[in-house]
PDB file of N, CA and C in Angstrom:
ATOM      1  N   MET A   1      -3.559  14.745   4.217  1.00  0.00           N
ATOM      2  CA  MET A   1      -2.772  15.431   3.219  1.00  0.00           C
ATOM      3  C   MET A   1      -3.508  16.679   2.749  1.00  0.00           C
ATOM      4  N   GLU A   2      -2.729  17.636   2.339  1.00  0.00           N
ATOM      5  CA  GLU A   2      -3.297  18.874   1.843  1.00  0.00           C
ATOM      6  C   GLU A   2      -3.884  18.670   0.456  1.00  0.00           C
ATOM      7  N   LEU A   3      -4.786  19.560   0.097  1.00  0.00           N
ATOM      8  CA  LEU A   3      -5.402  19.437  -1.212  1.00  0.00           C
ATOM      9  C   LEU A   3      -4.515  19.981  -2.323  1.00  0.00           C
ATOM     10  N   ASN A   4      -3.851  21.107  -2.107  1.00  0.00           N
ATOM     11  CA  ASN A   4      -3.076  21.759  -3.160  1.00  0.00           C
ATOM     12  C   ASN A   4      -1.586  21.471  -3.001  1.00  0.00           C
ATOM     13  N   LYS A   5      -1.177  20.240  -3.238  1.00  0.00           N
ATOM     14  CA  LYS A   5       0.235  19.892  -3.154  1.00  0.00           C
ATOM     15  C   LYS A   5       0.868  20.001  -4.532  1.00  0.00           C
ATOM     16  N   THR A   6       2.106  20.441  -4.526  1.00  0.00           N
ATOM     17  CA  THR A   6       2.870  20.481  -5.761  1.00  0.00           C
ATOM     18  C   THR A   6       3.978  19.439  -5.652  1.00  0.00           C
ATOM     19  N   ILE A   7       4.654  19.195  -6.738  1.00  0.00           N
ATOM     20  CA  ILE A   7       5.737  18.215  -6.734  1.00  0.00           C
ATOM     21  C   ILE A   7       6.841  18.658  -5.779  1.00  0.00           C
ATOM     22  N   ALA A   8       7.099  19.952  -5.681  1.00  0.00           N
ATOM     23  CA  ALA A   8       8.143  20.446  -4.775  1.00  0.00           C
ATOM     24  C   ALA A   8       7.792  20.168  -3.315  1.00  0.00           C
ATOM     25  N   THR A   9       6.530  20.363  -2.933  1.00  0.00           N
ATOM     26  CA  THR A   9       6.140  20.094  -1.549  1.00  0.00           C
ATOM     27  C   THR A   9       6.112  18.602  -1.253  1.00  0.00           C
ATOM     28  N   ILE A  10       5.743  17.799  -2.237  1.00  0.00           N
ATOM     29  CA  ILE A  10       5.752  16.345  -2.062  1.00  0.00           C
ATOM     30  C   ILE A  10       7.189  15.866  -1.880  1.00  0.00           C
ATOM     31  N   LYS A  11       8.105  16.369  -2.695  1.00  0.00           N
ATOM     32  CA  LYS A  11       9.516  15.989  -2.596  1.00  0.00           C
ATOM     33  C   LYS A  11      10.088  16.372  -1.238  1.00  0.00           C
ATOM     34  N   LYS A  12       9.775  17.575  -0.771  1.00  0.00           N
ATOM     35  CA  LYS A  12      10.261  18.041   0.531  1.00  0.00           C
ATOM     36  C   LYS A  12       9.694  17.184   1.665  1.00  0.00           C
ATOM     37  N   ASP A  13       8.429  16.811   1.559  1.00  0.00           N
ATOM     38  CA  ASP A  13       7.792  15.974   2.571  1.00  0.00           C
ATOM     39  C   ASP A  13       8.443  14.592   2.629  1.00  0.00           C
ATOM     40  N   ILE A  14       8.728  14.009   1.478  1.00  0.00           N
ATOM     41  CA  ILE A  14       9.378  12.693   1.433  1.00  0.00           C
ATOM     42  C   ILE A  14      10.806  12.792   1.944  1.00  0.00           C
ATOM     43  N   GLN A  15      11.514  13.886   1.634  1.00  0.00           N
ATOM     44  CA  GLN A  15      12.871  14.082   2.141  1.00  0.00           C
ATOM     45  C   GLN A  15      12.882  14.181   3.662  1.00  0.00           C
ATOM     46  N   ASN A  16      11.843  14.786   4.241  1.00  0.00           N
ATOM     47  CA  ASN A  16      11.757  14.909   5.694  1.00  0.00           C
ATOM     48  C   ASN A  16      11.570  13.558   6.373  1.00  0.00           C
ATOM     49  N   HIS A  17      11.057  12.565   5.652  1.00  0.00           N
ATOM     50  CA  HIS A  17      10.811  11.233   6.207  1.00  0.00           C
ATOM     51  C   HIS A  17      11.826  10.210   5.712  1.00  0.00           C
ATOM     52  N   LEU A  18      12.955  10.673   5.200  1.00  0.00           N
ATOM     53  CA  LEU A  18      14.008   9.789   4.697  1.00  0.00           C
ATOM     54  C   LEU A  18      14.515   8.882   5.814  1.00  0.00           C
ATOM     55  N   GLY A  19      14.559   7.583   5.548  1.00  0.00           N
ATOM     56  CA  GLY A  19      15.024   6.600   6.523  1.00  0.00           C
ATOM     57  C   GLY A  19      13.944   6.113   7.478  1.00  0.00           C
ATOM     58  N   GLU A  20      12.734   6.607   7.339  1.00  0.00           N
ATOM     59  CA  GLU A  20      11.641   6.208   8.224  1.00  0.00           C
ATOM     60  C   GLU A  20      10.769   5.145   7.574  1.00  0.00           C
ATOM     61  N   LYS A  21      10.045   4.421   8.432  1.00  0.00           N
ATOM     62  CA  LYS A  21       9.110   3.414   7.934  1.00  0.00           C
ATOM     63  C   LYS A  21       7.912   4.089   7.297  1.00  0.00           C
ATOM     64  N   VAL A  22       7.367   3.449   6.301  1.00  0.00           N
ATOM     65  CA  VAL A  22       6.223   3.987   5.584  1.00  0.00           C
ATOM     66  C   VAL A  22       5.372   2.820   5.098  1.00  0.00           C
ATOM     67  N   THR A  23       4.072   3.031   5.046  1.00  0.00           N
ATOM     68  CA  THR A  23       3.171   2.066   4.417  1.00  0.00           C
ATOM     69  C   THR A  23       2.837   2.597   3.035  1.00  0.00           C
ATOM     70  N   LEU A  24       3.058   1.763   2.047  1.00  0.00           N
ATOM     71  CA  LEU A  24       2.944   2.154   0.648  1.00  0.00           C
ATOM     72  C   LEU A  24       1.722   1.460   0.051  1.00  0.00           C
ATOM     73  N   LYS A  25       0.841   2.245  -0.535  1.00  0.00           N
ATOM     74  CA  LYS A  25      -0.342   1.697  -1.191  1.00  0.00           C
ATOM     75  C   LYS A  25      -0.282   2.130  -2.651  1.00  0.00           C
ATOM     76  N   ALA A  26      -0.043   1.171  -3.541  1.00  0.00           N
ATOM     77  CA  ALA A  26       0.168   1.500  -4.952  1.00  0.00           C
ATOM     78  C   ALA A  26      -0.892   0.843  -5.823  1.00  0.00           C
ATOM     79  N   ASN A  27      -1.249   1.537  -6.885  1.00  0.00           N
ATOM     80  CA  ASN A  27      -2.188   1.015  -7.862  1.00  0.00           C
ATOM     81  C   ASN A  27      -1.420   0.091  -8.800  1.00  0.00           C
ATOM     82  N   GLY A  28      -1.768  -1.208  -8.783  1.00  0.00           N
ATOM     83  CA  GLY A  28      -1.077  -2.178  -9.616  1.00  0.00           C
ATOM     84  C   GLY A  28      -1.732  -2.397 -10.963  1.00  0.00           C
ATOM     85  N   GLY A  29      -2.775  -1.655 -11.269  1.00  0.00           N
ATOM     86  CA  GLY A  29      -3.477  -1.809 -12.538  1.00  0.00           C
ATOM     87  C   GLY A  29      -4.514  -2.917 -12.475  1.00  0.00           C
ATOM     88  N   ARG A  30      -5.487  -2.832 -13.315  1.00  0.00           N
ATOM     89  CA  ARG A  30      -6.567  -3.823 -13.381  1.00  0.00           C
ATOM     90  C   ARG A  30      -7.179  -4.102 -12.016  1.00  0.00           C
ATOM     91  N   LYS A  31      -7.490  -3.023 -11.303  1.00  0.00           N
ATOM     92  CA  LYS A  31      -8.147  -3.068  -9.996  1.00  0.00           C
ATOM     93  C   LYS A  31      -7.324  -3.779  -8.934  1.00  0.00           C
ATOM     94  N   LYS A  32      -6.003  -3.820  -9.099  1.00  0.00           N
ATOM     95  CA  LYS A  32      -5.122  -4.407  -8.092  1.00  0.00           C
ATOM     96  C   LYS A  32      -4.518  -3.284  -7.264  1.00  0.00           C
ATOM     97  N   ILE A  33      -4.618  -3.421  -5.963  1.00  0.00           N
ATOM     98  CA  ILE A  33      -3.998  -2.469  -5.047  1.00  0.00           C
ATOM     99  C   ILE A  33      -2.934  -3.225  -4.265  1.00  0.00           C
ATOM    100  N   LEU A  34      -1.700  -2.758  -4.348  1.00  0.00           N
ATOM    101  CA  LEU A  34      -0.582  -3.385  -3.651  1.00  0.00           C
ATOM    102  C   LEU A  34      -0.289  -2.590  -2.385  1.00  0.00           C
ATOM    103  N   VAL A  35      -0.284  -3.277  -1.240  1.00  0.00           N
ATOM    104  CA  VAL A  35       0.004  -2.628   0.032  1.00  0.00           C
ATOM    105  C   VAL A  35       1.240  -3.292   0.616  1.00  0.00           C
ATOM    106  N   ASN A  36       2.275  -2.480   0.896  1.00  0.00           N
ATOM    107  CA  ASN A  36       3.526  -2.984   1.450  1.00  0.00           C
ATOM    108  C   ASN A  36       4.048  -2.013   2.493  1.00  0.00           C
ATOM    109  N   ASP A  37       4.829  -2.550   3.424  1.00  0.00           N
ATOM    110  CA  ASP A  37       5.555  -1.723   4.378  1.00  0.00           C
ATOM    111  C   ASP A  37       7.000  -1.645   3.920  1.00  0.00           C
ATOM    112  N   GLY A  38       7.625  -0.508   4.166  1.00  0.00           N
ATOM    113  CA  GLY A  38       9.013  -0.356   3.763  1.00  0.00           C
ATOM    114  C   GLY A  38       9.646   0.854   4.416  1.00  0.00           C
ATOM    115  N   VAL A  39      10.857   1.150   3.969  1.00  0.00           N
ATOM    116  CA  VAL A  39      11.629   2.285   4.474  1.00  0.00           C
ATOM    117  C   VAL A  39      12.044   3.129   3.279  1.00  0.00           C
ATOM    118  N   ILE A  40      11.868   4.439   3.389  1.00  0.00           N
ATOM    119  CA  ILE A  40      12.320   5.337   2.323  1.00  0.00           C
ATOM    120  C   ILE A  40      13.840   5.342   2.356  1.00  0.00           C
ATOM    121  N   GLU A  41      14.440   4.789   1.320  1.00  0.00           N
ATOM    122  CA  GLU A  41      15.880   4.572   1.301  1.00  0.00           C
ATOM    123  C   GLU A  41      16.657   5.756   0.750  1.00  0.00           C
ATOM    124  N   SER A  42      16.200   6.325  -0.353  1.00  0.00           N
ATOM    125  CA  SER A  42      16.905   7.468  -0.929  1.00  0.00           C
ATOM    126  C   SER A  42      15.945   8.335  -1.724  1.00  0.00           C
ATOM    127  N   VAL A  43      16.360   9.587  -1.882  1.00  0.00           N
ATOM    128  CA  VAL A  43      15.565  10.576  -2.599  1.00  0.00           C
ATOM    129  C   VAL A  43      16.449  11.162  -3.694  1.00  0.00           C
ATOM    130  N   HIS A  44      15.946  11.176  -4.903  1.00  0.00           N
ATOM    131  CA  HIS A  44      16.664  11.698  -6.068  1.00  0.00           C
ATOM    132  C   HIS A  44      15.851  12.830  -6.675  1.00  0.00           C
ATOM    133  N   PRO A  45      16.403  13.562  -7.649  1.00  0.00           N
ATOM    134  CA  PRO A  45      15.681  14.712  -8.206  1.00  0.00           C
ATOM    135  C   PRO A  45      14.297  14.386  -8.794  1.00  0.00           C
ATOM    136  N   SER A  46      14.130  13.217  -9.395  1.00  0.00           N
ATOM    137  CA  SER A  46      12.831  12.931 -10.008  1.00  0.00           C
ATOM    138  C   SER A  46      12.164  11.676  -9.468  1.00  0.00           C
ATOM    139  N   ILE A  47      12.864  10.872  -8.662  1.00  0.00           N
ATOM    140  CA  ILE A  47      12.297   9.643  -8.105  1.00  0.00           C
ATOM    141  C   ILE A  47      12.715   9.480  -6.652  1.00  0.00           C
ATOM    142  N   PHE A  48      12.020   8.552  -5.961  1.00  0.00           N
ATOM    143  CA  PHE A  48      12.443   8.147  -4.629  1.00  0.00           C
ATOM    144  C   PHE A  48      12.400   6.624  -4.561  1.00  0.00           C
ATOM    145  N   VAL A  49      13.226   6.050  -3.682  1.00  0.00           N
ATOM    146  CA  VAL A  49      13.396   4.603  -3.591  1.00  0.00           C
ATOM    147  C   VAL A  49      12.893   4.131  -2.234  1.00  0.00           C
ATOM    148  N   VAL A  50      12.082   3.066  -2.244  1.00  0.00           N
ATOM    149  CA  VAL A  50      11.568   2.466  -1.018  1.00  0.00           C
ATOM    150  C   VAL A  50      12.021   1.012  -0.981  1.00  0.00           C
ATOM    151  N   ARG A  51      12.692   0.605   0.125  1.00  0.00           N
ATOM    152  CA  ARG A  51      13.079  -0.789   0.328  1.00  0.00           C
ATOM    153  C   ARG A  51      11.932  -1.466   1.065  1.00  0.00           C
ATOM    154  N   LEU A  52      11.327  -2.460   0.415  1.00  0.00           N
ATOM    155  CA  LEU A  52      10.188  -3.167   0.985  1.00  0.00           C
ATOM    156  C   LEU A  52      10.639  -4.125   2.071  1.00  0.00           C
ATOM    157  N   GLU A  53       9.796  -4.297   3.084  1.00  0.00           N
ATOM    158  CA  GLU A  53      10.121  -5.188   4.193  1.00  0.00           C
ATOM    159  C   GLU A  53       9.463  -6.556   4.022  1.00  0.00           C
ATOM    160  N   SER A  54       9.235  -6.946   2.801  1.00  0.00           N
ATOM    161  CA  SER A  54       8.672  -8.268   2.548  1.00  0.00           C
ATOM    162  C   SER A  54       9.779  -9.312   2.617  1.00  0.00           C
ATOM    163  N   ASP A  55       9.451 -10.541   2.311  1.00  0.00           N
ATOM    164  CA  ASP A  55      10.434 -11.613   2.427  1.00  0.00           C
ATOM    165  C   ASP A  55      11.562 -11.514   1.399  1.00  0.00           C
ATOM    166  N   THR A  56      11.386 -10.757   0.326  1.00  0.00           N
ATOM    167  CA  THR A  56      12.405 -10.697  -0.724  1.00  0.00           C
ATOM    168  C   THR A  56      13.370  -9.530  -0.566  1.00  0.00           C
ATOM    169  N   GLN A  57      13.066  -8.570   0.299  1.00  0.00           N
ATOM    170  CA  GLN A  57      13.916  -7.395   0.506  1.00  0.00           C
ATOM    171  C   GLN A  57      14.218  -6.659  -0.795  1.00  0.00           C
ATOM    172  N   ARG A  58      13.232  -6.410  -1.607  1.00  0.00           N
ATOM    173  CA  ARG A  58      13.461  -5.720  -2.868  1.00  0.00           C
ATOM    174  C   ARG A  58      13.172  -4.227  -2.722  1.00  0.00           C
ATOM    175  N   THR A  59      13.646  -3.461  -3.692  1.00  0.00           N
ATOM    176  CA  THR A  59      13.403  -2.029  -3.704  1.00  0.00           C
ATOM    177  C   THR A  59      12.476  -1.680  -4.860  1.00  0.00           C
ATOM    178  N   VAL A  60      11.695  -0.631  -4.657  1.00  0.00           N
ATOM    179  CA  VAL A  60      10.824  -0.115  -5.710  1.00  0.00           C
ATOM    180  C   VAL A  60      11.079   1.384  -5.828  1.00  0.00           C
ATOM    181  N   THR A  61      10.911   1.904  -7.022  1.00  0.00           N
ATOM    182  CA  THR A  61      11.085   3.334  -7.249  1.00  0.00           C
ATOM    183  C   THR A  61       9.784   3.920  -7.780  1.00  0.00           C
ATOM    184  N   TYR A  62       9.506   5.125  -7.339  1.00  0.00           N
ATOM    185  CA  TYR A  62       8.322   5.853  -7.800  1.00  0.00           C
ATOM    186  C   TYR A  62       8.718   7.288  -8.061  1.00  0.00           C
ATOM    187  N   SER A  63       7.981   7.937  -8.926  1.00  0.00           N
ATOM    188  CA  SER A  63       8.223   9.356  -9.177  1.00  0.00           C
ATOM    189  C   SER A  63       7.304  10.181  -8.277  1.00  0.00           C
ATOM    190  N   TYR A  64       7.634  11.442  -8.118  1.00  0.00           N
ATOM    191  CA  TYR A  64       6.814  12.325  -7.290  1.00  0.00           C
ATOM    192  C   TYR A  64       5.464  12.582  -7.945  1.00  0.00           C
ATOM    193  N   SER A  65       5.412  12.476  -9.259  1.00  0.00           N
ATOM    194  CA  SER A  65       4.125  12.650  -9.941  1.00  0.00           C
ATOM    195  C   SER A  65       3.178  11.485  -9.647  1.00  0.00           C
ATOM    196  N   ASP A  66       3.727  10.305  -9.315  1.00  0.00           N
ATOM    197  CA  ASP A  66       2.871   9.189  -8.892  1.00  0.00           C
ATOM    198  C   ASP A  66       2.135   9.531  -7.601  1.00  0.00           C
ATOM    199  N   VAL A  67       2.806  10.227  -6.700  1.00  0.00           N
ATOM    200  CA  VAL A  67       2.175  10.648  -5.447  1.00  0.00           C
ATOM    201  C   VAL A  67       1.185  11.773  -5.728  1.00  0.00           C
ATOM    202  N   LEU A  68       1.534  12.684  -6.622  1.00  0.00           N
ATOM    203  CA  LEU A  68       0.665  13.805  -6.968  1.00  0.00           C
ATOM    204  C   LEU A  68      -0.642  13.317  -7.579  1.00  0.00           C
ATOM    205  N   THR A  69      -0.565  12.321  -8.460  1.00  0.00           N
ATOM    206  CA  THR A  69      -1.763  11.800  -9.126  1.00  0.00           C
ATOM    207  C   THR A  69      -2.457  10.703  -8.319  1.00  0.00           C
ATOM    208  N   LYS A  70      -1.938  10.420  -7.128  1.00  0.00           N
ATOM    209  CA  LYS A  70      -2.491   9.431  -6.201  1.00  0.00           C
ATOM    210  C   LYS A  70      -2.459   8.009  -6.759  1.00  0.00           C
ATOM    211  N   THR A  71      -1.509   7.741  -7.649  1.00  0.00           N
ATOM    212  CA  THR A  71      -1.236   6.371  -8.070  1.00  0.00           C
ATOM    213  C   THR A  71      -0.549   5.639  -6.933  1.00  0.00           C
ATOM    214  N   VAL A  72       0.216   6.379  -6.138  1.00  0.00           N
ATOM    215  CA  VAL A  72       0.902   5.857  -4.966  1.00  0.00           C
ATOM    216  C   VAL A  72       0.514   6.703  -3.769  1.00  0.00           C
ATOM    217  N   LEU A  73       0.121   6.041  -2.676  1.00  0.00           N
ATOM    218  CA  LEU A  73      -0.202   6.744  -1.436  1.00  0.00           C
ATOM    219  C   LEU A  73       0.799   6.304  -0.378  1.00  0.00           C
ATOM    220  N   LEU A  74       1.322   7.278   0.364  1.00  0.00           N
ATOM    221  CA  LEU A  74       2.274   7.008   1.425  1.00  0.00           C
ATOM    222  C   LEU A  74       1.628   7.346   2.758  1.00  0.00           C
ATOM    223  N   TYR A  75       1.735   6.413   3.706  1.00  0.00           N
ATOM    224  CA  TYR A  75       1.224   6.623   5.063  1.00  0.00           C
ATOM    225  C   TYR A  75       2.368   6.527   6.030  1.00  0.00           C
ATOM    226  N   TYR A  76       2.591   7.601   6.793  1.00  0.00           N
ATOM    227  CA  TYR A  76       3.667   7.620   7.778  1.00  0.00           C
ATOM    228  C   TYR A  76       3.087   7.266   9.136  1.00  0.00           C
ATOM    229  N   PRO A  77       3.698   6.300   9.875  1.00  0.00           N
ATOM    230  CA  PRO A  77       3.189   5.974  11.205  1.00  0.00           C
ATOM    231  C   PRO A  77       3.400   7.151  12.162  1.00  0.00           C
ATOM    232  N   VAL A  78       2.489   7.293  13.066  1.00  0.00           N
ATOM    233  CA  VAL A  78       2.557   8.418  14.023  1.00  0.00           C
ATOM    234  C   VAL A  78       3.374   8.044  15.231  1.00  0.00           C
TER     235      VAL A  78
END
């Protein structure tokens, strides 16, 4: 990832990977790191939605500022 990313570039990058698989690494607080695989389901003006591929098939939402502050890291398979 680039060093000088803005929310606009992060949003555009996530929009380019809409519908693709992604590995999500999120800070769960109190030294908990949550790692899940999922698919970017939709992109909205201030948030994006990821459908997790775990046994419960639930969705999670994150804001673009979560990616900017590295609370959430997204890894796209090559």
